[in-house]
mmCIF file of C-alpha atoms in Angstrom:
data_model
loop_
_atom_site.group_PDB
_atom_site.id
_atom_site.type_symbol
_atom_site.label_atom_id
_atom_site.label_comp_id
_atom_site.label_asym_id
_atom_site.label_seq_id
_atom_site.Cartn_x
_atom_site.Cartn_y
_atom_site.Cartn_z
ATOM 1 C CA MET A 245 -4.513 -5.090 -35.173
ATOM 2 C CA ILE A 246 -3.256 -1.538 -35.849
ATOM 3 C CA ALA A 247 -6.761 -0.682 -37.066
ATOM 4 C CA LEU A 248 -8.172 -1.927 -33.744
ATOM 5 C CA VAL A 249 -5.637 0.141 -31.797
ATOM 6 C CA ASN A 250 -6.609 3.214 -33.838
ATOM 7 C CA LEU A 251 -10.265 2.472 -33.070
ATOM 8 C CA LEU A 252 -9.509 2.232 -29.324
ATOM 9 C CA ASP A 253 -7.625 5.552 -29.618
ATOM 10 C CA LEU A 254 -10.878 7.157 -30.788
ATOM 11 C CA LEU A 255 -13.165 5.211 -28.432
ATOM 12 C CA GLU A 256 -11.336 6.282 -25.266
ATOM 13 C CA PRO A 257 -11.994 10.065 -25.404
ATOM 14 C CA ALA A 258 -15.560 9.340 -26.542
ATOM 15 C CA LEU A 259 -16.120 7.150 -23.464
ATOM 16 C CA CYS A 260 -14.510 9.778 -21.207
ATOM 17 C CA LEU A 261 -16.922 12.373 -22.573
ATOM 18 C CA ALA A 262 -19.879 9.996 -22.151
ATOM 19 C CA VAL A 263 -19.004 9.290 -18.471
ATOM 20 C CA LEU A 264 -18.513 13.011 -17.863
ATOM 21 C CA VAL A 265 -22.012 13.745 -19.252
ATOM 22 C CA LEU A 266 -23.550 10.879 -17.215
ATOM 23 C CA LEU A 267 -21.778 12.125 -14.083
ATOM 24 C CA ALA A 268 -23.116 15.644 -14.618
ATOM 25 C CA ARG A 269 -26.633 14.263 -15.267
ATOM 26 C CA SER A 270 -26.543 12.155 -12.082
ATOM 27 C CA GLY A 271 -26.225 15.368 -10.047
ATOM 28 C CA GLN A 272 -23.299 13.939 -8.055
ATOM 29 C CA PHE A 273 -20.510 15.973 -9.625
ATOM 30 C CA ARG A 274 -19.638 17.576 -6.277
ATOM 31 C CA SER A 275 -19.405 14.185 -4.551
ATOM 32 C CA TYR A 276 -17.154 12.810 -7.274
ATOM 33 C CA VAL A 277 -15.233 15.960 -8.165
ATOM 34 C CA PHE A 278 -11.931 14.063 -8.590
ATOM 35 C CA VAL A 279 -13.593 11.630 -11.019
ATOM 36 C CA GLY A 280 -14.831 14.623 -13.007
ATOM 37 C CA GLY A 281 -11.371 16.193 -12.977
ATOM 38 C CA PHE A 282 -9.757 12.928 -14.047
ATOM 39 C CA LEU A 283 -12.207 12.453 -16.925
ATOM 40 C CA ALA A 284 -11.826 16.048 -18.115
ATOM 41 C CA THR A 285 -8.005 15.792 -18.042
ATOM 42 C CA ARG A 286 -8.082 12.423 -19.778
ATOM 43 C CA CYS A 287 -10.499 13.618 -22.452
ATOM 44 C CA LEU A 288 -8.461 16.753 -23.157
ATOM 45 C CA SER A 289 -5.105 14.922 -23.196
ATOM 46 C CA CYS A 290 -6.495 12.154 -25.434
ATOM 47 C CA ALA A 291 -7.798 14.745 -27.898
ATOM 48 C CA LEU A 292 -4.441 16.564 -27.925
ATOM 49 C CA LEU A 293 -2.365 13.376 -28.242
ATOM 50 C CA LEU A 294 -4.674 12.072 -30.932
ATOM 51 C CA ALA A 295 -4.337 15.347 -32.805
ATOM 52 C CA LEU A 296 -0.561 14.925 -32.688
ATOM 53 C CA VAL A 297 -0.161 11.259 -33.658
ATOM 54 C CA HIS A 298 -3.237 10.032 -35.501
ATOM 55 C CA PRO A 299 -2.178 9.050 -39.053
ATOM 56 C CA ILE A 300 -4.484 11.568 -40.763
ATOM 57 C CA TRP A 301 -3.515 14.441 -38.475
ATOM 58 C CA LEU A 302 0.149 13.517 -38.419
ATOM 59 C CA HIS A 303 0.199 13.698 -42.207
ATOM 60 C CA HIS A 304 -1.194 17.264 -42.220
ATOM 61 C CA LEU A 305 0.764 18.361 -39.132
ATOM 62 C CA GLY A 306 3.938 16.892 -40.599
ATOM 63 C CA LEU A 307 3.694 19.300 -43.505
ATOM 64 C CA LEU A 308 4.067 22.177 -41.019
ATOM 65 C CA TRP A 309 6.287 20.733 -38.284
ATOM 66 C CA SER A 310 9.225 18.325 -38.276
ATOM 67 C CA ILE A 311 8.622 14.915 -36.684
ATOM 68 C CA GLN A 312 11.050 15.919 -33.904
ATOM 69 C CA LYS A 313 8.901 18.923 -32.993
ATOM 70 C CA VAL A 314 5.703 16.853 -33.097
ATOM 71 C CA TYR A 315 7.335 14.285 -30.790
ATOM 72 C CA MET A 316 8.539 16.966 -28.364
ATOM 73 C CA PHE A 317 4.982 18.292 -27.967
ATOM 74 C CA TYR A 318 3.691 14.718 -27.662
ATOM 75 C CA PHE A 319 6.220 13.984 -24.887
ATOM 76 C CA VAL A 320 5.295 17.103 -22.900
ATOM 77 C CA VAL A 321 1.515 16.579 -23.221
ATOM 78 C CA TYR A 322 1.738 12.831 -22.453
ATOM 79 C CA TRP A 323 3.855 12.992 -19.288
ATOM 80 C CA SER A 324 2.351 16.179 -17.844
ATOM 81 C CA SER A 325 -1.194 14.851 -18.289
ATOM 82 C CA TYR A 326 -0.103 11.472 -16.885
ATOM 83 C CA ALA A 327 1.260 13.162 -13.735
ATOM 84 C CA ILE A 328 -1.988 15.124 -13.278
ATOM 85 C CA GLU A 329 -4.077 11.978 -13.840
ATOM 86 C CA ALA A 330 -2.009 9.960 -11.310
ATOM 87 C CA ALA A 331 -2.498 12.695 -8.691
ATOM 88 C CA LEU A 332 -6.236 12.874 -9.461
ATOM 89 C CA GLU A 333 -6.520 9.078 -9.171
ATOM 90 C CA LEU A 334 -5.026 9.368 -5.674
ATOM 91 C CA GLY A 335 -7.714 11.975 -5.005
ATOM 92 C CA ILE A 336 -10.402 9.567 -6.279
ATOM 93 C CA ILE A 337 -9.264 6.828 -3.865
ATOM 94 C CA TYR A 338 -9.159 9.343 -0.992
ATOM 95 C CA ASN A 339 -12.655 10.557 -1.880
ATOM 96 C CA ILE A 340 -14.054 7.010 -2.155
ATOM 97 C CA TYR A 341 -12.631 6.163 1.265
ATOM 98 C CA ARG A 342 -14.141 9.331 2.753
ATOM 99 C CA LEU A 343 -17.581 8.608 1.263
ATOM 100 C CA ALA A 344 -17.564 4.878 2.064
ATOM 101 C CA MET A 345 -16.595 5.435 5.698
ATOM 102 C CA ALA A 346 -18.995 8.363 6.272
ATOM 103 C CA PRO A 347 -21.221 6.426 8.753
ATOM 104 C CA LEU A 348 -18.206 5.370 10.865
ATOM 105 C CA GLU A 349 -16.790 8.806 11.550
ATOM 106 C CA GLY A 350 -14.190 7.794 14.115
ATOM 107 C CA LEU A 351 -12.610 5.174 11.875
ATOM 108 C CA ARG A 352 -12.848 7.506 8.898
ATOM 109 C CA GLU A 353 -10.833 10.243 10.617
ATOM 110 C CA LEU A 354 -8.215 7.742 11.750
ATOM 111 C CA GLY A 355 -7.954 6.185 8.270
ATOM 112 C CA MET A 356 -7.683 9.589 6.613
ATOM 113 C CA ILE A 357 -4.657 10.444 8.746
ATOM 114 C CA VAL A 358 -3.009 7.188 7.628
ATOM 115 C CA PHE A 359 -4.010 7.864 4.017
ATOM 116 C CA ARG A 360 -2.524 11.382 4.061
ATOM 117 C CA TRP A 361 0.754 10.018 5.397
ATOM 118 C CA ALA A 362 0.773 7.262 2.742
ATOM 119 C CA ALA A 363 0.093 9.839 0.001
ATOM 120 C CA ALA A 364 2.861 12.147 1.300
ATOM 121 C CA ILE A 365 5.353 9.258 1.478
ATOM 122 C CA SER A 366 4.424 8.075 -2.018
ATOM 123 C CA LEU A 367 4.970 11.602 -3.365
ATOM 124 C CA ALA A 368 8.363 11.773 -1.641
ATOM 125 C CA LEU A 369 9.276 8.332 -3.042
ATOM 126 C CA ALA A 370 8.196 9.429 -6.517
ATOM 127 C CA VAL A 371 10.508 12.446 -6.369
ATOM 128 C CA ALA A 372 13.348 10.283 -4.981
ATOM 129 C CA ALA A 373 12.851 7.686 -7.739
ATOM 130 C CA GLY A 374 13.446 10.398 -10.334
ATOM 131 C CA PHE A 375 17.017 10.953 -9.096
ATOM 132 C CA GLY A 376 18.650 7.964 -10.771
ATOM 133 C CA PRO A 377 21.996 7.539 -12.576
ATOM 134 C CA HIS A 378 22.450 9.562 -15.805
ATOM 135 C CA LEU A 379 19.883 12.074 -14.584
ATOM 136 C CA THR A 380 18.225 14.220 -17.232
ATOM 137 C CA SER A 381 15.073 16.294 -16.922
ATOM 138 C CA SER A 382 13.125 13.888 -19.151
ATOM 139 C CA SER A 383 14.282 10.756 -17.267
ATOM 140 C CA PHE A 384 13.435 12.483 -13.963
ATOM 141 C CA VAL A 385 9.873 13.145 -15.123
ATOM 142 C CA VAL A 386 9.421 9.612 -16.544
ATOM 143 C CA HIS A 387 10.682 7.845 -13.410
ATOM 144 C CA ALA A 388 8.957 10.145 -10.900
ATOM 145 C CA VAL A 389 5.580 9.811 -12.642
ATOM 146 C CA SER A 390 6.094 6.032 -13.000
ATOM 147 C CA GLN A 391 6.760 5.663 -9.267
ATOM 148 C CA LEU A 392 3.709 7.760 -8.406
ATOM 149 C CA GLN A 393 1.569 5.644 -10.729
ATOM 150 C CA GLN A 394 2.910 2.387 -9.264
ATOM 151 C CA THR A 395 2.021 3.495 -5.714
ATOM 152 C CA GLN A 396 -1.362 4.701 -6.893
ATOM 153 C CA SER A 397 -2.074 1.330 -8.597
ATOM 154 C CA VAL A 398 -1.222 -0.596 -5.418
ATOM 155 C CA LEU A 399 -3.376 1.766 -3.324
ATOM 156 C CA THR A 400 -6.264 1.403 -5.794
ATOM 157 C CA LEU A 401 -6.192 -2.403 -5.618
ATOM 158 C CA SER A 402 -6.016 -2.262 -1.805
ATOM 159 C CA MET A 403 -9.014 0.080 -1.736
ATOM 160 C CA LEU A 404 -10.946 -2.172 -4.139
ATOM 161 C CA LEU A 405 -10.273 -5.157 -1.888
ATOM 162 C CA PHE A 406 -11.334 -3.157 1.186
ATOM 163 C CA VAL A 407 -14.595 -1.866 -0.352
ATOM 164 C CA CYS A 408 -15.451 -5.299 -1.804
ATOM 165 C CA PHE A 409 -15.103 -7.205 1.460
ATOM 166 C CA THR A 410 -16.575 -4.559 3.804
ATOM 167 C CA ILE A 411 -19.465 -3.652 1.551
ATOM 168 C CA LYS A 412 -22.168 -4.970 3.901
ATOM 169 C CA PRO A 413 -20.988 -3.309 7.158
ATOM 170 C CA LEU A 414 -20.659 -0.032 5.191
ATOM 171 C CA GLY A 415 -24.309 -0.221 4.065
ATOM 172 C CA LEU A 416 -23.334 -0.342 0.377
ATOM 173 C CA SER A 417 -24.100 -2.855 -2.378
ATOM 174 C CA TYR A 418 -22.275 -4.028 -5.500
ATOM 175 C CA ARG A 419 -24.533 -1.659 -7.459
ATOM 176 C CA SER A 420 -23.246 1.393 -5.534
ATOM 177 C CA ARG A 421 -21.313 3.936 -7.541
ATOM 178 C CA MET A 422 -18.493 3.921 -4.999
ATOM 179 C CA PHE A 423 -17.878 0.257 -5.736
ATOM 180 C CA GLY A 424 -18.263 0.813 -9.496
ATOM 181 C CA ILE A 425 -15.620 3.557 -9.507
ATOM 182 C CA CYS A 426 -13.253 1.339 -7.499
ATOM 183 C CA LEU A 427 -13.861 -1.567 -9.895
ATOM 184 C CA GLY A 428 -13.206 0.505 -13.029
ATOM 185 C CA LEU A 429 -10.085 2.012 -11.493
ATOM 186 C CA GLY A 430 -9.022 -1.466 -10.303
ATOM 187 C CA VAL A 431 -9.171 -2.845 -13.869
ATOM 188 C CA MET A 432 -6.894 -0.012 -15.007
ATOM 189 C CA ALA A 433 -4.549 -0.428 -12.002
ATOM 190 C CA ALA A 434 -4.108 -4.196 -12.510
ATOM 191 C CA THR A 435 -3.476 -3.622 -16.234
ATOM 192 C CA ASP A 436 -0.963 -0.888 -15.429
ATOM 193 C CA LEU A 437 1.050 -3.240 -13.185
ATOM 194 C CA VAL A 438 0.983 -6.010 -15.823
ATOM 195 C CA ILE A 439 1.844 -3.684 -18.719
ATOM 196 C CA SER A 440 4.807 -2.077 -16.909
ATOM 197 C CA GLY A 441 6.270 -5.538 -16.193
ATOM 198 C CA TRP A 442 5.633 -6.534 -19.813
ATOM 199 C CA MET A 443 7.335 -3.346 -21.083
ATOM 200 C CA THR A 444 10.580 -4.150 -19.256
ATOM 201 C CA VAL A 445 10.753 -7.399 -21.266
ATOM 202 C CA VAL A 446 9.484 -6.465 -24.733
ATOM 203 C CA GLY A 447 9.876 -2.669 -24.892
ATOM 204 C CA THR A 448 7.171 -0.132 -25.643
ATOM 205 C CA LYS A 449 6.767 -0.369 -29.405
ATOM 206 C CA ILE A 450 4.637 -3.442 -29.834
ATOM 207 C CA VAL A 451 1.066 -3.325 -31.033
ATOM 208 C CA PRO A 452 -0.427 -6.025 -28.681
ATOM 209 C CA LEU A 453 0.737 -3.959 -25.704
ATOM 210 C CA SER A 454 -1.128 -0.895 -26.990
ATOM 211 C CA PHE A 455 -4.163 -3.049 -27.752
ATOM 212 C CA VAL A 456 -4.368 -4.613 -24.249
ATOM 213 C CA SER A 457 -3.760 -1.241 -22.612
ATOM 214 C CA GLY A 458 -6.390 0.512 -24.736
ATOM 215 C CA LEU A 459 -8.901 -2.288 -24.176
ATOM 216 C CA ALA A 460 -8.431 -2.107 -20.376
ATOM 217 C CA ALA A 461 -8.948 1.679 -20.438
ATOM 218 C CA CYS A 462 -12.165 1.242 -22.419
ATOM 219 C CA VAL A 463 -13.386 -1.549 -20.075
ATOM 220 C CA GLY A 464 -12.673 0.636 -17.014
ATOM 221 C CA LEU A 465 -14.444 3.654 -18.537
ATOM 222 C CA ALA A 466 -17.367 1.490 -19.742
ATOM 223 C CA THR A 467 -17.762 0.208 -16.145
ATOM 224 C CA TRP A 468 -17.934 3.794 -14.894
ATOM 225 C CA SER A 469 -20.470 4.764 -17.571
ATOM 226 C CA LEU A 470 -22.646 1.755 -16.647
ATOM 227 C CA TYR A 471 -22.637 2.669 -12.953
ATOM 228 C CA PHE A 472 -23.442 6.328 -13.667
ATOM 229 C CA ALA A 473 -26.167 5.445 -16.194
ATOM 230 C CA VAL A 474 -28.067 3.092 -13.849
ATOM 231 C CA PRO A 475 -29.820 4.611 -10.787
ATOM 232 C CA GLU A 476 -27.906 3.984 -7.569
ATOM 233 C CA PRO A 477 -29.649 2.028 -4.769
ATOM 234 C CA LYS A 478 -30.009 3.954 -1.508
ATOM 235 C CA ARG A 479 -27.534 3.267 1.227
ATOM 236 C CA ARG A 480 -28.892 0.687 3.660
ATOM 237 C CA LEU A 481 -29.363 1.301 7.355
ATOM 238 C CA ILE A 482 -26.266 -0.060 9.052
ATOM 239 C CA LEU A 483 -27.073 -2.490 11.836
ATOM 240 C CA LEU A 484 -24.001 -3.724 13.603
ATOM 241 C CA PRO A 485 -23.961 -6.190 16.514
ATOM 242 C CA THR A 486 -22.592 -4.609 19.681
ATOM 243 C CA THR A 487 -19.750 -7.130 19.518
ATOM 244 C CA SER A 488 -18.766 -5.995 15.977
ATOM 245 C CA PRO A 489 -15.099 -4.966 15.738
ATOM 246 C CA PHE A 490 -16.164 -2.091 13.409
ATOM 247 C CA PHE A 491 -18.429 -0.708 16.134
ATOM 248 C CA ARG A 492 -15.816 -1.113 18.890
ATOM 249 C CA TRP A 493 -12.968 0.422 16.894
ATOM 250 C CA ASN A 494 -15.196 3.281 15.756
ATOM 251 C CA GLN A 495 -16.043 4.080 19.378
ATOM 252 C CA ILE A 496 -12.360 3.987 20.337
ATOM 253 C CA SER A 497 -11.404 6.217 17.391
ATOM 254 C CA GLU A 498 -14.120 8.728 18.261
ATOM 255 C CA VAL A 499 -12.796 8.973 21.809
ATOM 256 C CA LEU A 500 -9.268 9.411 20.448
ATOM 257 C CA ASN A 501 -10.451 12.411 18.435
ATOM 258 C CA ASP A 502 -12.062 14.144 21.442
ATOM 259 C CA ASP A 503 -10.502 17.292 22.833
ATOM 260 C CA PRO A 504 -8.508 16.394 25.956
ATOM 261 C CA GLY A 505 -9.268 17.793 29.418
ATOM 262 C CA TYR A 506 -6.735 20.103 31.084
ATOM 263 C CA VAL A 507 -5.132 19.909 34.545
ATOM 264 C CA ALA A 508 -3.581 22.944 36.276
ATOM 265 C CA ILE A 509 -0.127 22.129 37.641
ATOM 266 C CA GLY A 510 1.841 24.254 40.124
ATOM 267 C CA GLU A 511 0.657 27.055 42.412
ATOM 268 C CA VAL A 512 -2.909 28.206 41.685
ATOM 269 C CA THR A 513 -4.178 31.463 43.250
ATOM 270 C CA LEU A 514 -7.797 32.606 43.479
ATOM 271 C CA ASP A 515 -7.259 35.674 41.279
ATOM 272 C CA MET A 516 -6.553 33.347 38.319
ATOM 273 C CA PHE A 517 -10.243 32.367 38.249
ATOM 274 C CA ALA A 518 -13.300 34.265 37.138
ATOM 275 C CA PRO A 519 -15.666 35.377 39.964
ATOM 276 C CA ALA A 520 -18.339 32.882 38.772
ATOM 277 C CA GLU A 521 -15.808 30.014 38.949
ATOM 278 C CA VAL A 522 -14.801 31.040 42.490
ATOM 279 C CA GLU A 523 -18.488 31.122 43.503
ATOM 280 C CA ILE A 524 -19.074 27.582 42.070
ATOM 281 C CA MET A 525 -16.070 26.253 43.997
ATOM 282 C CA ARG A 526 -17.234 27.983 47.223
ATOM 283 C CA ARG A 527 -20.715 26.443 46.926
ATOM 284 C CA ALA A 528 -19.301 22.997 46.093
ATOM 285 C CA SER A 529 -16.967 23.051 49.096
ATOM 286 C CA ALA A 530 -19.865 24.261 51.359
ATOM 287 C CA LYS A 531 -21.858 21.125 50.394
ATOM 288 C CA MET A 532 -19.016 18.778 51.345
ATOM 289 C CA MET B 55 -23.552 -12.104 -8.237
ATOM 290 C CA LYS B 56 -21.747 -11.748 -4.913
ATOM 291 C CA THR B 57 -19.399 -14.666 -5.615
ATOM 292 C CA PHE B 58 -18.749 -13.506 -9.183
ATOM 293 C CA VAL B 59 -17.834 -9.982 -8.051
ATOM 294 C CA ARG B 60 -15.606 -11.287 -5.260
ATOM 295 C CA VAL B 61 -13.801 -13.671 -7.642
ATOM 296 C CA LEU B 62 -13.346 -10.835 -10.152
ATOM 297 C CA VAL B 63 -11.922 -8.507 -7.506
ATOM 298 C CA LEU B 64 -9.616 -11.182 -6.103
ATOM 299 C CA SER B 65 -8.352 -12.069 -9.584
ATOM 300 C CA LEU B 66 -7.619 -8.385 -10.298
ATOM 301 C CA VAL B 67 -5.698 -8.013 -7.044
ATOM 302 C CA ALA B 68 -3.830 -11.314 -7.558
ATOM 303 C CA THR B 69 -2.904 -10.303 -11.127
ATOM 304 C CA GLY B 70 -1.566 -6.957 -9.928
ATOM 305 C CA ALA B 71 0.368 -8.548 -7.053
ATOM 306 C CA PHE B 72 1.811 -11.277 -9.296
ATOM 307 C CA ALA B 73 2.846 -8.771 -11.982
ATOM 308 C CA SER B 74 4.519 -6.386 -9.537
ATOM 309 C CA SER B 75 6.389 -9.252 -7.837
ATOM 310 C CA HIS B 76 8.005 -10.065 -11.196
ATOM 311 C CA TYR B 77 9.600 -6.657 -11.733
ATOM 312 C CA ARG B 78 13.292 -7.076 -12.349
ATOM 313 C CA ASP B 79 15.535 -6.120 -9.447
ATOM 314 C CA GLY B 80 17.616 -3.035 -10.130
ATOM 315 C CA VAL B 81 15.826 -2.262 -13.399
ATOM 316 C CA PRO B 82 13.761 0.936 -13.057
ATOM 317 C CA THR B 83 10.192 0.159 -14.090
ATOM 318 C CA VAL B 84 8.527 2.577 -16.441
ATOM 319 C CA HIS B 85 4.770 2.885 -16.151
ATOM 320 C CA SER B 86 2.661 4.208 -18.974
ATOM 321 C CA LYS B 87 -0.893 5.478 -19.318
ATOM 322 C CA VAL B 88 -3.463 2.701 -19.553
ATOM 323 C CA SER B 89 -4.331 3.772 -23.055
ATOM 324 C CA ALA B 90 -3.763 2.688 -26.652
ATOM 325 C CA MET B 91 -1.615 5.772 -27.286
ATOM 326 C CA PRO B 92 2.103 5.201 -28.041
ATOM 327 C CA VAL B 93 4.402 5.562 -24.996
ATOM 328 C CA PRO B 94 7.062 8.299 -25.446
ATOM 329 C CA ILE B 95 10.102 6.766 -23.764
ATOM 330 C CA CYS B 96 12.869 8.453 -25.787
ATOM 331 C CA PRO B 97 14.180 11.917 -24.797
ATOM 332 C CA PRO B 98 12.136 14.804 -26.256
ATOM 333 C CA SER B 99 15.010 15.772 -28.560
ATOM 334 C CA ASP B 100 15.021 12.372 -30.317
ATOM 335 C CA PRO B 101 15.762 13.089 -34.017
ATOM 336 C CA ASN B 102 13.554 10.197 -35.222
ATOM 337 C CA GLY B 103 10.581 11.254 -33.106
ATOM 338 C CA CYS B 104 10.847 8.001 -31.105
ATOM 339 C CA GLY B 105 9.521 6.002 -34.060
ATOM 340 C CA LEU B 106 6.171 7.780 -34.248
ATOM 341 C CA CYS B 107 6.255 7.320 -38.007
ATOM 342 C CA GLN B 108 6.636 3.552 -37.607
ATOM 343 C CA PHE B 109 2.962 3.103 -36.808
ATOM 344 C CA ASN B 110 1.369 6.276 -37.928
ATOM 345 C CA GLY B 111 3.129 7.139 -41.154
ATOM 346 C CA CYS B 112 5.117 10.271 -41.902
ATOM 347 C CA PRO B 113 4.345 12.994 -44.434
ATOM 348 C CA PRO B 114 5.622 12.227 -47.932
ATOM 349 C CA ASP B 115 8.077 15.166 -48.046
ATOM 350 C CA GLY B 116 10.011 13.564 -45.143
ATOM 351 C CA LYS B 117 10.107 16.596 -42.837
#
């Protein structure tokens, strides 16, 4: 099984690179900028981590550096890239929500306010989770990034559920890239939640754990590559019945976003108005 | 197709919800990258390199 794990180690950056090329070729890099950022970070971190721990490299590197020094670099690269990836995954979910809800602008604006608050609270919780007993800088980083990832995984699965069951009113289909990205990310999020529970029982140094984790990453990335390789169907015209709750709530949200009117309170004298305004009021009162 | 996708999505969400409901109370959960790479849990100053050699082999001169 170790050979399989080593194979997955090599397959993952290759898949990241393949999705990145397909994304660039699809001409939608600007729409999915967070996906691009995530893939670039992942590809770079995988290459660096692989360079540090792959048996062949470790053998050559070990002749220059002590294993302690190699591990220290591995620790820094792993957790810093993990933190960046978790933040970028939050960005991906935010971006997917923004794109999916584009036709329902009122609801989109309302949802984005809620999303920003949820993201801010999850960041605050992540920082708070780092301050545990026996606090060290390394334990702070590990626990803060873990908390951020846990929140991000829950948010990803919620978004996947939302996109899956509102796909028709949003004018999308199961072949849309927005759904494909959510699905790939959902596979990784579900695996992350399972693996972290598994790790508390068996520890981190077991080969099946690495195998399942690596396989899920490759499945998620393969899903993305499939969706970016196949042409995306055009978004359908959205026809909602006038009784649809989506339509009603969108109207309400749009009104909520409107600029309010203003009422003058207290003593108002004529010199506070412009001459044109005074003239309009004079003519209006003459008609009464 | 529609049913298959919906069942897949629901099973993913149920798996995630079931797994996170089984986290031990009071035990801080450590999440790791969804990747085959080893997870560095030990402090960076660990003299044994957190067992990196266990899977990947160390150089013969034992540095």
